[in-house]
Amino acid sequence: MTSSPQKNKTNVGRRNFIKTAVVAGAATTLPSEKGAAAQNRTVTETGVSQGLAPPSVEQMSMEASTPEQVSEVQSDQGPAATETESAKYFGSDFMIDVMKSLDLDYVFSNPGSSFLGLHESITVYGGNRKPEFITCMHEESAAAMANGYYKAALKPAAIMCHGTVGLQHAAMNLYNAWCDRVPLIAILGNTVDASDRMGGTTWRHSAQDPAAMVRDFTKWDDQPASLQAFAESMVRGWKIATTPPMEPIVLAVDSTLQETAVEDPESLKIPRYTPSEPPQGERGAVRKTAKLLVDAEEPVIIVDRLARTPEGMRLLVELAELLNVPVIDIASRQNMPTSHYLNQTRQSGRLISRADLVLGMEVTDFWGQVNSVNRAEMTSEPRVKEGTKLVTISVNDLYMKSNYQDFQRYAPVDISISGDAEATLPALIEEVKEAMSRSRRRVLAQKEKTFRKMHADSFEESRQLAARGWNSSPVSTARLSMEIYEQIKAEDWALVSVGASERFISSWPHRLWNFDEHYRYLGIGAGGGVGYGLPAAVGAALANKALGRFSVNIQCDGDFMYANGALWTAAHHRIPLLTVMHNNRAYAQESMLVQGTANRRKRGVERASIGTLIQDPNIDYAKLAEGMGVWSAGPIENPDDLRPALIEAVKVVKSGYPALVDVVTQMR
Amino acid sequence: MNIKYFPGVLLLWILFSAVGVSAQEDANAVERGLKTFMRVGCYECHGTDGKGSEAGTALTPETLPPEAIANFIRFSPGRMPVYPVEVLSDEEIIDIVAYLESVPLSPDADDVDILKALALDKK
């Protein structure tokens, strides 16, 4: 094996490092004093002194059964050590210090040879704390976990994977995060210098431009060529990802750079991170919008991802109450409390058709809200009457890539304000107060009674409808939802996932549960990619564990089978999460659509369910969970068996562990 | 109702009126109706016992007469898939109605402890 000149100068193998570090003893101080407090730690505080070294090359080779595999394992070890070299601080150690300076809590990852240095530095050098390595069974799960984690913790997490095969796995849930405006940091292992690739897998796990594969649906990427560049790119990337419109970013990290022995650590600087203030809408346009709102007779507010934080919810309530304007919450985040009388989501059709002003805030598909579509006939017509003023406040126009077109149909509007809606709300509220006379305030106040009655009537209608099929088997989705709520409502609960759409369970939680806090609901897998639900729930539950919240996940069966290894992650890391299966034994949405197509073509429906049913054999989800070390019950077909199982499951979750209850349900 | 469909609906009504009595007397109509209900996928949106969901309206306990159902599903302009006569015959619709009419009533919301508690919480 040969090494590049550069490598001969700077690199040392992991085995040598561990040996040297242990011999060097307890007083090895990390070099930079300019980073976070974490950098004041010494090696004695890390795993090195605790005997937590990873398996040796020999041990790993012994696990490989064929000569070819042994060769590949050896070739995956990255640059080799030379007996004369010694080092106390590696490139990957510095990278971890940069991550610590950003207070990064977790790296969700499945281990891989292109980021061995980083892996070892996280677990051994860094003591596996901030960041902690969360073992995932699939990179797609890792990306979804980071997505769910962000939405619960409101703090980015990282994923780490090969720049080739790992990223190929992770791509779908990166796309879900992109569509969901979720910031996460994707770190890709890569060996840039071809002469550093030691044959076999190192070639297959390297690429000239690994981020290219996901560039169309990530906000920024870089492949830094030096450690100093890494520090700046990591901080820059964090900043870019968390500035609205928030999106994933990608850093490809050279494996040789990870192994670089840092000879002059003091020369490396970790830049100070200062969050960007989110862009606010232009004040003149905000003033015009305020005047329209005050003067409108039947205005409607539509929100989707308005509330980035709890403050967004508080501000929306303040604006709505000021004007007594009804709010339709599409709820990709929990924007408006469901119990608030101005949450009129269930009346959206009626309200939009009567509106003389529609204000959309952070609505991805505003066109789809003010128009109705007949998919079968491929026709559309306006839902709003002629002359209705349309106003949008969003970062949609700052969120542009060409290839993937989740921006939806172009929506002609009267005022389009480019700015983060949550950041713009204080100014809008101020302008509304300024524009509203006392007499107008009295007139608007009179609407309260009407909206309170509409809200109460809507709730009561849903309550009555929930009783329909209460004793049915398969279990109705209303009963499924309400039996869960009965067991969790006394907790500080959060519905961390419902998969790709709450409509799959007829939206019962939002019809009858009391979502009175921003964190009670985290939205859906926004790209519609299946395989989001369970891992996203696990990531969110990990965040909620630290926040003392009780996490519940209503889990579609089709989605579960994409990424069920996430259950093992929950068991392994002791992540308390109640998963209740909505086991309708089908890809029901597609089943309905194929059936509709067959009917329209007058071909009968006998074969329309081929490919859409998950039957023959039925899957035993409780057994799958049990096999991964998760407490489980089911399959439950008799609705009267549901409550006792949920009571036991809640006990398990409250004791700090995951639990799964498999319920055989109606399709919707 | 769209006027262009009226003659067809009238014919269907006459047809169903003529055969309706015999269908109700057929002891097997309920069983046939259930099988058809499952086979043609009605249960997917409306539930196995027709109690409805957000994807499909409740078909019980206020079950429409066969002619009204036929009129709707033959010409549905909305989300409901169109079921032409080649896919679902008039006789099969009569059987489905027989099945739906046999489905036991659901409890009232106030007779369900969880749902009753919701109302009390609201007060």
PDB file of C-alpha atoms in Angstrom, chain A residues 385-577:
ATOM      1  CA  LYS A 385     -65.835  34.745  -5.668  1.00  0.00           C
ATOM      2  CA  GLU A 386     -64.812  37.307  -8.260  1.00  0.00           C
ATOM      3  CA  GLY A 387     -63.145  40.343  -6.755  1.00  0.00           C
ATOM      4  CA  THR A 388     -61.885  38.605  -3.626  1.00  0.00           C
ATOM      5  CA  LYS A 389     -58.581  40.127  -2.585  1.00  0.00           C
ATOM      6  CA  LEU A 390     -55.755  37.643  -2.224  1.00  0.00           C
ATOM      7  CA  VAL A 391     -52.656  38.316  -0.135  1.00  0.00           C
ATOM      8  CA  THR A 392     -49.734  36.058   0.708  1.00  0.00           C
ATOM      9  CA  ILE A 393     -46.929  36.393   3.212  1.00  0.00           C
ATOM     10  CA  SER A 394     -44.291  33.714   2.879  1.00  0.00           C
ATOM     11  CA  VAL A 395     -40.752  32.810   2.056  1.00  0.00           C
ATOM     12  CA  ASN A 396     -41.957  30.793  -0.945  1.00  0.00           C
ATOM     13  CA  ASP A 397     -40.266  33.110  -3.431  1.00  0.00           C
ATOM     14  CA  LEU A 398     -36.984  32.721  -1.544  1.00  0.00           C
ATOM     15  CA  TYR A 399     -37.239  28.966  -1.813  1.00  0.00           C
ATOM     16  CA  MET A 400     -36.493  28.080  -5.347  1.00  0.00           C
ATOM     17  CA  LYS A 401     -35.012  25.166  -7.151  1.00  0.00           C
ATOM     18  CA  SER A 402     -36.025  24.256 -10.659  1.00  0.00           C
ATOM     19  CA  ASN A 403     -36.027  20.533 -10.934  1.00  0.00           C
ATOM     20  CA  TYR A 404     -38.300  19.345  -8.126  1.00  0.00           C
ATOM     21  CA  GLN A 405     -41.464  21.424  -8.260  1.00  0.00           C
ATOM     22  CA  ASP A 406     -43.116  21.176  -4.889  1.00  0.00           C
ATOM     23  CA  PHE A 407     -43.886  24.898  -5.148  1.00  0.00           C
ATOM     24  CA  GLN A 408     -47.227  23.958  -6.785  1.00  0.00           C
ATOM     25  CA  ARG A 409     -49.353  26.041  -9.219  1.00  0.00           C
ATOM     26  CA  TYR A 410     -48.608  29.730  -9.598  1.00  0.00           C
ATOM     27  CA  ALA A 411     -51.079  31.772  -7.582  1.00  0.00           C
ATOM     28  CA  PRO A 412     -51.933  35.253  -8.881  1.00  0.00           C
ATOM     29  CA  VAL A 413     -52.532  37.522  -5.876  1.00  0.00           C
ATOM     30  CA  ASP A 414     -53.117  41.196  -5.122  1.00  0.00           C
ATOM     31  CA  ILE A 415     -50.291  41.587  -2.617  1.00  0.00           C
ATOM     32  CA  SER A 416     -47.367  39.195  -2.337  1.00  0.00           C
ATOM     33  CA  ILE A 417     -45.075  39.786   0.612  1.00  0.00           C
ATOM     34  CA  SER A 418     -41.760  37.983   0.622  1.00  0.00           C
ATOM     35  CA  GLY A 419     -40.783  37.458   4.222  1.00  0.00           C
ATOM     36  CA  ASP A 420     -41.075  34.991   7.023  1.00  0.00           C
ATOM     37  CA  ALA A 421     -44.670  35.197   8.213  1.00  0.00           C
ATOM     38  CA  GLU A 422     -43.930  34.580  11.889  1.00  0.00           C
ATOM     39  CA  ALA A 423     -41.306  37.337  11.815  1.00  0.00           C
ATOM     40  CA  THR A 424     -43.730  39.623   9.979  1.00  0.00           C
ATOM     41  CA  LEU A 425     -46.673  39.129  12.328  1.00  0.00           C
ATOM     42  CA  PRO A 426     -45.594  41.663  15.000  1.00  0.00           C
ATOM     43  CA  ALA A 427     -45.529  44.398  12.356  1.00  0.00           C
ATOM     44  CA  LEU A 428     -48.838  43.259  10.895  1.00  0.00           C
ATOM     45  CA  ILE A 429     -50.484  43.271  14.319  1.00  0.00           C
ATOM     46  CA  GLU A 430     -49.125  46.715  15.003  1.00  0.00           C
ATOM     47  CA  GLU A 431     -50.438  48.015  11.674  1.00  0.00           C
ATOM     48  CA  VAL A 432     -53.842  46.436  12.234  1.00  0.00           C
ATOM     49  CA  LYS A 433     -54.110  48.173  15.590  1.00  0.00           C
ATOM     50  CA  GLU A 434     -53.092  51.415  13.944  1.00  0.00           C
ATOM     51  CA  ALA A 435     -55.642  51.047  11.142  1.00  0.00           C
ATOM     52  CA  MET A 436     -58.607  50.030  13.289  1.00  0.00           C
ATOM     53  CA  SER A 437     -60.952  52.690  14.605  1.00  0.00           C
ATOM     54  CA  ARG A 438     -62.850  52.124  17.840  1.00  0.00           C
ATOM     55  CA  SER A 439     -66.119  51.852  15.955  1.00  0.00           C
ATOM     56  CA  ARG A 440     -64.640  49.247  13.611  1.00  0.00           C
ATOM     57  CA  ARG A 441     -63.357  47.330  16.605  1.00  0.00           C
ATOM     58  CA  ARG A 442     -66.891  47.225  18.024  1.00  0.00           C
ATOM     59  CA  VAL A 443     -68.315  45.964  14.724  1.00  0.00           C
ATOM     60  CA  LEU A 444     -65.698  43.216  14.453  1.00  0.00           C
ATOM     61  CA  ALA A 445     -66.235  42.207  18.070  1.00  0.00           C
ATOM     62  CA  GLN A 446     -69.805  41.273  17.217  1.00  0.00           C
ATOM     63  CA  LYS A 447     -68.558  38.395  15.087  1.00  0.00           C
ATOM     64  CA  GLU A 448     -67.266  36.505  18.066  1.00  0.00           C
ATOM     65  CA  LYS A 449     -70.613  35.027  19.006  1.00  0.00           C
ATOM     66  CA  THR A 450     -71.150  33.637  15.500  1.00  0.00           C
ATOM     67  CA  PHE A 451     -67.741  32.028  15.324  1.00  0.00           C
ATOM     68  CA  ARG A 452     -68.055  30.559  18.804  1.00  0.00           C
ATOM     69  CA  LYS A 453     -71.281  28.894  17.749  1.00  0.00           C
ATOM     70  CA  MET A 454     -69.797  27.630  14.482  1.00  0.00           C
ATOM     71  CA  HIS A 455     -66.855  26.187  16.364  1.00  0.00           C
ATOM     72  CA  ALA A 456     -69.058  24.514  18.951  1.00  0.00           C
ATOM     73  CA  ASP A 457     -71.405  23.126  16.300  1.00  0.00           C
ATOM     74  CA  SER A 458     -68.498  21.727  14.312  1.00  0.00           C
ATOM     75  CA  PHE A 459     -67.065  20.035  17.371  1.00  0.00           C
ATOM     76  CA  GLU A 460     -70.406  18.572  18.304  1.00  0.00           C
ATOM     77  CA  GLU A 461     -70.957  17.284  14.776  1.00  0.00           C
ATOM     78  CA  SER A 462     -67.606  15.510  14.896  1.00  0.00           C
ATOM     79  CA  ARG A 463     -68.391  14.115  18.335  1.00  0.00           C
ATOM     80  CA  GLN A 464     -71.635  12.634  17.056  1.00  0.00           C
ATOM     81  CA  LEU A 465     -69.977  11.242  13.922  1.00  0.00           C
ATOM     82  CA  ALA A 466     -67.252   9.616  16.023  1.00  0.00           C
ATOM     83  CA  ALA A 467     -69.867   7.350  17.545  1.00  0.00           C
ATOM     84  CA  ARG A 468     -70.706   5.854  14.163  1.00  0.00           C
ATOM     85  CA  GLY A 469     -69.208   2.428  13.916  1.00  0.00           C
ATOM     86  CA  TRP A 470     -67.925   2.679  17.493  1.00  0.00           C
ATOM     87  CA  ASN A 471     -68.314  -1.045  17.978  1.00  0.00           C
ATOM     88  CA  SER A 472     -67.271  -2.043  14.478  1.00  0.00           C
ATOM     89  CA  SER A 473     -64.607  -4.567  13.703  1.00  0.00           C
ATOM     90  CA  PRO A 474     -62.206  -3.726  12.118  1.00  0.00           C
ATOM     91  CA  VAL A 475     -61.891  -0.873  14.564  1.00  0.00           C
ATOM     92  CA  SER A 476     -63.069   2.519  13.356  1.00  0.00           C
ATOM     93  CA  THR A 477     -60.436   5.221  13.056  1.00  0.00           C
ATOM     94  CA  ALA A 478     -62.581   7.402  15.309  1.00  0.00           C
ATOM     95  CA  ARG A 479     -62.472   4.825  18.069  1.00  0.00           C
ATOM     96  CA  LEU A 480     -58.776   4.231  17.500  1.00  0.00           C
ATOM     97  CA  SER A 481     -58.062   7.933  17.880  1.00  0.00           C
ATOM     98  CA  MET A 482     -60.345   8.549  20.830  1.00  0.00           C
ATOM     99  CA  GLU A 483     -59.220   5.521  22.828  1.00  0.00           C
ATOM    100  CA  ILE A 484     -55.640   6.762  22.431  1.00  0.00           C
ATOM    101  CA  TYR A 485     -56.602  10.274  23.487  1.00  0.00           C
ATOM    102  CA  GLU A 486     -58.396   8.990  26.529  1.00  0.00           C
ATOM    103  CA  GLN A 487     -55.181   7.390  27.752  1.00  0.00           C
ATOM    104  CA  ILE A 488     -52.790  10.263  26.987  1.00  0.00           C
ATOM    105  CA  LYS A 489     -54.796  13.427  27.566  1.00  0.00           C
ATOM    106  CA  ALA A 490     -53.657  13.722  31.168  1.00  0.00           C
ATOM    107  CA  GLU A 491     -50.030  13.624  30.016  1.00  0.00           C
ATOM    108  CA  ASP A 492     -48.060  16.433  28.391  1.00  0.00           C
ATOM    109  CA  TRP A 493     -48.629  14.669  25.112  1.00  0.00           C
ATOM    110  CA  ALA A 494     -47.457  15.231  21.545  1.00  0.00           C
ATOM    111  CA  LEU A 495     -48.793  13.509  18.428  1.00  0.00           C
ATOM    112  CA  VAL A 496     -45.397  13.204  16.791  1.00  0.00           C
ATOM    113  CA  SER A 497     -46.441  11.516  13.572  1.00  0.00           C
ATOM    114  CA  VAL A 498     -49.416  10.383  11.559  1.00  0.00           C
ATOM    115  CA  GLY A 499     -47.345   9.442   8.514  1.00  0.00           C
ATOM    116  CA  ALA A 500     -48.065  11.022   5.165  1.00  0.00           C
ATOM    117  CA  SER A 501     -51.531  12.398   5.963  1.00  0.00           C
ATOM    118  CA  GLU A 502     -53.874  12.718   8.903  1.00  0.00           C
ATOM    119  CA  ARG A 503     -56.698  12.114   6.439  1.00  0.00           C
ATOM    120  CA  PHE A 504     -55.693   8.457   6.501  1.00  0.00           C
ATOM    121  CA  ILE A 505     -57.421   8.387   9.883  1.00  0.00           C
ATOM    122  CA  SER A 506     -60.169  10.784   8.824  1.00  0.00           C
ATOM    123  CA  SER A 507     -58.442  13.618  10.734  1.00  0.00           C
ATOM    124  CA  TRP A 508     -60.018  12.487  14.016  1.00  0.00           C
ATOM    125  CA  PRO A 509     -57.269  13.864  16.244  1.00  0.00           C
ATOM    126  CA  HIS A 510     -57.642  17.385  14.873  1.00  0.00           C
ATOM    127  CA  ARG A 511     -61.400  17.119  15.026  1.00  0.00           C
ATOM    128  CA  LEU A 512     -61.598  16.110  18.666  1.00  0.00           C
ATOM    129  CA  TRP A 513     -58.249  16.315  20.485  1.00  0.00           C
ATOM    130  CA  ASN A 514     -57.223  19.538  22.138  1.00  0.00           C
ATOM    131  CA  PHE A 515     -54.085  20.708  20.323  1.00  0.00           C
ATOM    132  CA  ASP A 516     -53.466  23.706  22.519  1.00  0.00           C
ATOM    133  CA  GLU A 517     -49.667  23.877  22.184  1.00  0.00           C
ATOM    134  CA  HIS A 518     -47.346  24.247  19.230  1.00  0.00           C
ATOM    135  CA  TYR A 519     -45.535  20.994  20.039  1.00  0.00           C
ATOM    136  CA  ARG A 520     -48.677  18.875  20.195  1.00  0.00           C
ATOM    137  CA  TYR A 521     -48.467  18.183  16.444  1.00  0.00           C
ATOM    138  CA  LEU A 522     -45.547  18.062  14.051  1.00  0.00           C
ATOM    139  CA  GLY A 523     -47.218  17.725  10.677  1.00  0.00           C
ATOM    140  CA  ILE A 524     -46.686  15.050   8.076  1.00  0.00           C
ATOM    141  CA  GLY A 525     -44.053  13.632   5.770  1.00  0.00           C
ATOM    142  CA  ALA A 526     -44.349  16.607   3.477  1.00  0.00           C
ATOM    143  CA  GLY A 527     -42.949  15.078   0.304  1.00  0.00           C
ATOM    144  CA  GLY A 528     -45.401  12.198   0.525  1.00  0.00           C
ATOM    145  CA  GLY A 529     -42.510   9.753   0.583  1.00  0.00           C
ATOM    146  CA  VAL A 530     -43.515   6.587   2.407  1.00  0.00           C
ATOM    147  CA  GLY A 531     -41.145   5.538   5.165  1.00  0.00           C
ATOM    148  CA  TYR A 532     -41.263   8.792   7.090  1.00  0.00           C
ATOM    149  CA  GLY A 533     -43.732   8.059   9.870  1.00  0.00           C
ATOM    150  CA  LEU A 534     -42.017   5.674  12.250  1.00  0.00           C
ATOM    151  CA  PRO A 535     -38.453   7.031  12.110  1.00  0.00           C
ATOM    152  CA  ALA A 536     -39.677  10.627  12.306  1.00  0.00           C
ATOM    153  CA  ALA A 537     -41.673   9.653  15.372  1.00  0.00           C
ATOM    154  CA  VAL A 538     -38.598   8.069  16.946  1.00  0.00           C
ATOM    155  CA  GLY A 539     -36.538  11.210  16.304  1.00  0.00           C
ATOM    156  CA  ALA A 540     -39.250  13.432  17.748  1.00  0.00           C
ATOM    157  CA  ALA A 541     -39.682  11.150  20.744  1.00  0.00           C
ATOM    158  CA  LEU A 542     -35.962  11.399  21.412  1.00  0.00           C
ATOM    159  CA  ALA A 543     -36.348  15.173  21.614  1.00  0.00           C
ATOM    160  CA  ASN A 544     -39.491  14.904  23.719  1.00  0.00           C
ATOM    161  CA  LYS A 545     -37.769  12.541  26.147  1.00  0.00           C
ATOM    162  CA  ALA A 546     -35.515  15.401  27.227  1.00  0.00           C
ATOM    163  CA  LEU A 547     -38.455  17.784  27.293  1.00  0.00           C
ATOM    164  CA  GLY A 548     -40.612  15.526  29.465  1.00  0.00           C
ATOM    165  CA  ARG A 549     -43.318  15.053  26.875  1.00  0.00           C
ATOM    166  CA  PHE A 550     -45.275  11.885  26.133  1.00  0.00           C
ATOM    167  CA  SER A 551     -44.905  10.985  22.450  1.00  0.00           C
ATOM    168  CA  VAL A 552     -47.560   9.106  20.511  1.00  0.00           C
ATOM    169  CA  ASN A 553     -47.356   7.945  16.918  1.00  0.00           C
ATOM    170  CA  ILE A 554     -50.334   6.722  14.896  1.00  0.00           C
ATOM    171  CA  GLN A 555     -48.585   4.475  12.455  1.00  0.00           C
ATOM    172  CA  CYS A 556     -49.849   3.403   9.033  1.00  0.00           C
ATOM    173  CA  ASP A 557     -48.945  -0.179   8.193  1.00  0.00           C
ATOM    174  CA  GLY A 558     -47.600   0.491   4.708  1.00  0.00           C
ATOM    175  CA  ASP A 559     -45.292   3.199   6.002  1.00  0.00           C
ATOM    176  CA  PHE A 560     -44.156   0.961   8.860  1.00  0.00           C
ATOM    177  CA  MET A 561     -42.821  -1.711   6.543  1.00  0.00           C
ATOM    178  CA  TYR A 562     -40.463   0.729   4.834  1.00  0.00           C
ATOM    179  CA  ALA A 563     -38.459   1.536   7.908  1.00  0.00           C
ATOM    180  CA  ASN A 564     -39.433  -0.685  10.798  1.00  0.00           C
ATOM    181  CA  GLY A 565     -35.809  -0.930  11.965  1.00  0.00           C
ATOM    182  CA  ALA A 566     -36.476   2.417  13.617  1.00  0.00           C
ATOM    183  CA  LEU A 567     -38.244   0.447  16.349  1.00  0.00           C
ATOM    184  CA  TRP A 568     -34.958  -1.210  17.222  1.00  0.00           C
ATOM    185  CA  THR A 569     -33.345   2.223  17.462  1.00  0.00           C
ATOM    186  CA  ALA A 570     -36.086   3.244  19.909  1.00  0.00           C
ATOM    187  CA  ALA A 571     -35.499   0.114  21.977  1.00  0.00           C
ATOM    188  CA  HIS A 572     -31.717   0.381  21.878  1.00  0.00           C
ATOM    189  CA  HIS A 573     -31.613   4.031  22.892  1.00  0.00           C
ATOM    190  CA  ARG A 574     -34.475   3.729  25.409  1.00  0.00           C
ATOM    191  CA  ILE A 575     -36.685   6.199  23.594  1.00  0.00           C
ATOM    192  CA  PRO A 576     -40.178   6.309  25.099  1.00  0.00           C
ATOM    193  CA  LEU A 577     -42.714   6.274  22.272  1.00  0.00           C
TER     194      LEU A 577
END
